Tab-separated table of C-alpha atoms in Angstrom:
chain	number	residue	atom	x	y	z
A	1	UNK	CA	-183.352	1.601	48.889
A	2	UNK	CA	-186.530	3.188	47.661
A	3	UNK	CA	-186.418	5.399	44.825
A	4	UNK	CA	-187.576	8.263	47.152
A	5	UNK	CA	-184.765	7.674	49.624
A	6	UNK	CA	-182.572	7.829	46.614
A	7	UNK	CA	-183.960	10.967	45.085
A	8	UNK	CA	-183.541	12.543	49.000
A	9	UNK	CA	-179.531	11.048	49.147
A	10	UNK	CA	-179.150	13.047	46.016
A	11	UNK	CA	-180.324	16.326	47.231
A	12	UNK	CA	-178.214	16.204	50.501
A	13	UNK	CA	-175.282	16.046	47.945
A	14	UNK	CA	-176.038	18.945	46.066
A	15	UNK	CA	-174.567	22.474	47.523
A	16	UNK	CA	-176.753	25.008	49.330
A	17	UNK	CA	-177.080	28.345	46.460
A	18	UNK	CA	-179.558	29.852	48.294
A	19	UNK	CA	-176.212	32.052	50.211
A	20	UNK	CA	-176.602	36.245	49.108
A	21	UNK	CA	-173.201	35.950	47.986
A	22	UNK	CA	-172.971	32.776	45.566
A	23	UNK	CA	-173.300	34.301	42.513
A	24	UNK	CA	-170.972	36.629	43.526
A	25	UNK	CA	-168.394	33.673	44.285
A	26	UNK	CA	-169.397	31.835	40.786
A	27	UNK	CA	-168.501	34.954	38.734
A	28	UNK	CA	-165.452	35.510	40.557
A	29	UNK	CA	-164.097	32.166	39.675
A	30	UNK	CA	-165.374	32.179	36.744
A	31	UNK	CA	-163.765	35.197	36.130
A	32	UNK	CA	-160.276	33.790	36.989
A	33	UNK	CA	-160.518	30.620	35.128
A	34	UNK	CA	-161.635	33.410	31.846
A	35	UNK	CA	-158.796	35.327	32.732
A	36	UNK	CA	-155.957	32.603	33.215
A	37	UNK	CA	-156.907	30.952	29.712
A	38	UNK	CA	-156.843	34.583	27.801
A	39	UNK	CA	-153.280	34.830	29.085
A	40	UNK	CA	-152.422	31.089	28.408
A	41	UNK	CA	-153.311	31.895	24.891
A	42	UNK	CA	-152.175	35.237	24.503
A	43	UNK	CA	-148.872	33.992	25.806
A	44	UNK	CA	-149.207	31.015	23.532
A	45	UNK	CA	-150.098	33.123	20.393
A	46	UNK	CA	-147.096	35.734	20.762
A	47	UNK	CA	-144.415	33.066	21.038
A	48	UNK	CA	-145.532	32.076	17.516
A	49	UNK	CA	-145.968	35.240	16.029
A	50	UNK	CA	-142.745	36.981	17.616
A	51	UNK	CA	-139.608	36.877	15.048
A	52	UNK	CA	-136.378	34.976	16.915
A	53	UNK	CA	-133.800	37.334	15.430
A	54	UNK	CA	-131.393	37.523	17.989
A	55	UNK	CA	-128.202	39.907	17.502
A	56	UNK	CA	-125.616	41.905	20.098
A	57	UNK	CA	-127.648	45.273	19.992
A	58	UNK	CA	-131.054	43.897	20.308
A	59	UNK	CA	-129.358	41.735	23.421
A	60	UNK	CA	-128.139	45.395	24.922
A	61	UNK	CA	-129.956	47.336	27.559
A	62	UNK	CA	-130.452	50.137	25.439
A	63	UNK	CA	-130.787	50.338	21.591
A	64	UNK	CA	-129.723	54.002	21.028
A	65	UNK	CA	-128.474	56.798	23.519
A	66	UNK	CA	-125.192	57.192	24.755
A	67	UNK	CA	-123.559	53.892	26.965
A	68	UNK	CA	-124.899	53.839	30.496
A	69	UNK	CA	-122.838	54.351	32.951
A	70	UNK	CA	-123.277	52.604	36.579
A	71	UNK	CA	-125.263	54.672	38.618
A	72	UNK	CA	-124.660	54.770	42.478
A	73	UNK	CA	-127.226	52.584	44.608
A	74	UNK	CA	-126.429	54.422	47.451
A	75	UNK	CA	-129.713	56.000	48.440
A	76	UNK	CA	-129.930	59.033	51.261
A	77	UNK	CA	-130.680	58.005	54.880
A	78	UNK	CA	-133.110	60.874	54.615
A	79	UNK	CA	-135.340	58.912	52.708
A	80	UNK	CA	-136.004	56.647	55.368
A	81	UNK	CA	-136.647	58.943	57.950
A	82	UNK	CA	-138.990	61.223	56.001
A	83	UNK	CA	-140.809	57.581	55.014
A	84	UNK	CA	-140.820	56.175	58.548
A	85	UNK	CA	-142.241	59.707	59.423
A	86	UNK	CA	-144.848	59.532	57.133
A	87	UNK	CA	-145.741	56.074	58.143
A	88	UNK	CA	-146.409	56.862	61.783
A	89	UNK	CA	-148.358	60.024	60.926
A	90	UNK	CA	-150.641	57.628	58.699
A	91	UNK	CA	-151.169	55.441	60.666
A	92	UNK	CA	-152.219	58.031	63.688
A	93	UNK	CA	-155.091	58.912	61.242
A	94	UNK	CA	-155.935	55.291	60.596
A	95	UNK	CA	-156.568	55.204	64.483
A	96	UNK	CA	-158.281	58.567	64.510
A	97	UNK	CA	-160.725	58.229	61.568
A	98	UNK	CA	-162.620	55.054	63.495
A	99	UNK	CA	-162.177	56.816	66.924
A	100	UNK	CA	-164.552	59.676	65.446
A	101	UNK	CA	-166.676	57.843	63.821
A	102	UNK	CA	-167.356	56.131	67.412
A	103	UNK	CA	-167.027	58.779	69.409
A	104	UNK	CA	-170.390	59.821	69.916
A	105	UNK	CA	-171.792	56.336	71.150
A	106	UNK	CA	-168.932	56.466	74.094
A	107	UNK	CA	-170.573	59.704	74.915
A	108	UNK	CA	-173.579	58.616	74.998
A	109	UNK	CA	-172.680	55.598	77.268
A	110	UNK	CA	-170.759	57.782	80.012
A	111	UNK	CA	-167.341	56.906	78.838
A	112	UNK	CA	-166.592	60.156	76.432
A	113	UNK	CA	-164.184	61.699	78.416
A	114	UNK	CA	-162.034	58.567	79.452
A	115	UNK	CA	-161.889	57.954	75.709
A	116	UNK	CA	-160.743	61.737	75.367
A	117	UNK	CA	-158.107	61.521	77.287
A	118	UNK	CA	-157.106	58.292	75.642
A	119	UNK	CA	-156.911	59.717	72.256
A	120	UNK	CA	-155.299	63.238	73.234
A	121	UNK	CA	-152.505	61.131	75.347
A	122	UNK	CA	-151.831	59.164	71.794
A	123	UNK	CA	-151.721	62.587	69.866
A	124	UNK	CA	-149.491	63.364	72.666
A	125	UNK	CA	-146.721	61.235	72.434
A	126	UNK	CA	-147.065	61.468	68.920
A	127	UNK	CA	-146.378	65.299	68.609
A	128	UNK	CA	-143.377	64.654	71.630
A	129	UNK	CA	-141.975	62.241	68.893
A	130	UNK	CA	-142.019	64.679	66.282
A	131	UNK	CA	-140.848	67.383	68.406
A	132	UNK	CA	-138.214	65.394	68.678
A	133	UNK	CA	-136.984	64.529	65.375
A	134	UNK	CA	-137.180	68.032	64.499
A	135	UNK	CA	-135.190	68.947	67.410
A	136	UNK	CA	-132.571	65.480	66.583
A	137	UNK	CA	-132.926	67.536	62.857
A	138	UNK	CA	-134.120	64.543	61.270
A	139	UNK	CA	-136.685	66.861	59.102
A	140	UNK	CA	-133.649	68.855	57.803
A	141	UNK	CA	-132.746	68.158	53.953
A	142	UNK	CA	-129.421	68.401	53.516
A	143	UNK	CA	-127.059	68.061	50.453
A	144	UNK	CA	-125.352	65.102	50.045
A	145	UNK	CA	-122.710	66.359	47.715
């Protein structure tokens, strides 16, 4: 092997940094290698420094304040509904926001008003389905007590 054919084998091995993006990629892992050793150490630091003392009221959930009492983990079915609510109203704007931004280009290419329809038929069923949970009274906050 000739020492050119050798210097050539070399520079196939070497990575391509000429990508927009590498540095980008090199600071980013650089940055998680930086940040995994800070809390290695950090971690490794306290567990020195901290005092062991261990007693009953430091082991207790609080360390002044009346006793806690057992709170009920029964949470209100209203919750839900209100949050599945909210949910599906999101995400109709999640569909709408692109739908704008593109609207003009379906104009432009003779499809506008098929795409119209489209969207109104979706805001359609949308305000049926509201409709009817407000009929069903699923908007309705009532007391639990």
């Amino acid at each position: 092997m000739t020492p050119r054919e050798s210097v050539e084998s070399l520079l196939m091995t070497i990575p391509n940094t000429d990508h927009n993006y590498f540095g980008v990629f090199v600071l980013f892992v650089f940055s998680f290698i930086a940040f995994n050793y800070t809390l290695r150490i950090q971690r490794f630091i306290s567990h020195k420094i901290a005092l062991k003392k261990r007693d009953r009221l430091k082991a207790a959930p609080y360390e002044c304040g009346p006793t806690p009492i057992k709170q009920p983990t029964r949470i209100s079915h209203h919750f839900f509904i209100i949050a599945i609510l909210f949910v599906l109203f999101d995400i109709e704007v999640v569909f709408m926001i692109p739908w704008a931004i593109v609207y003009k280009h379906f104009i432009q290419s003779g499809a506008g008003l098929f795409v119209l329809i489209e969207m109104l038929s979706f805001v359609l069923l949308l305000v049926i389905g509201l409709i009817y949970a407000w009929k069903k009274g699923a908007l309705q906050w009532q007391n639990t007590k």
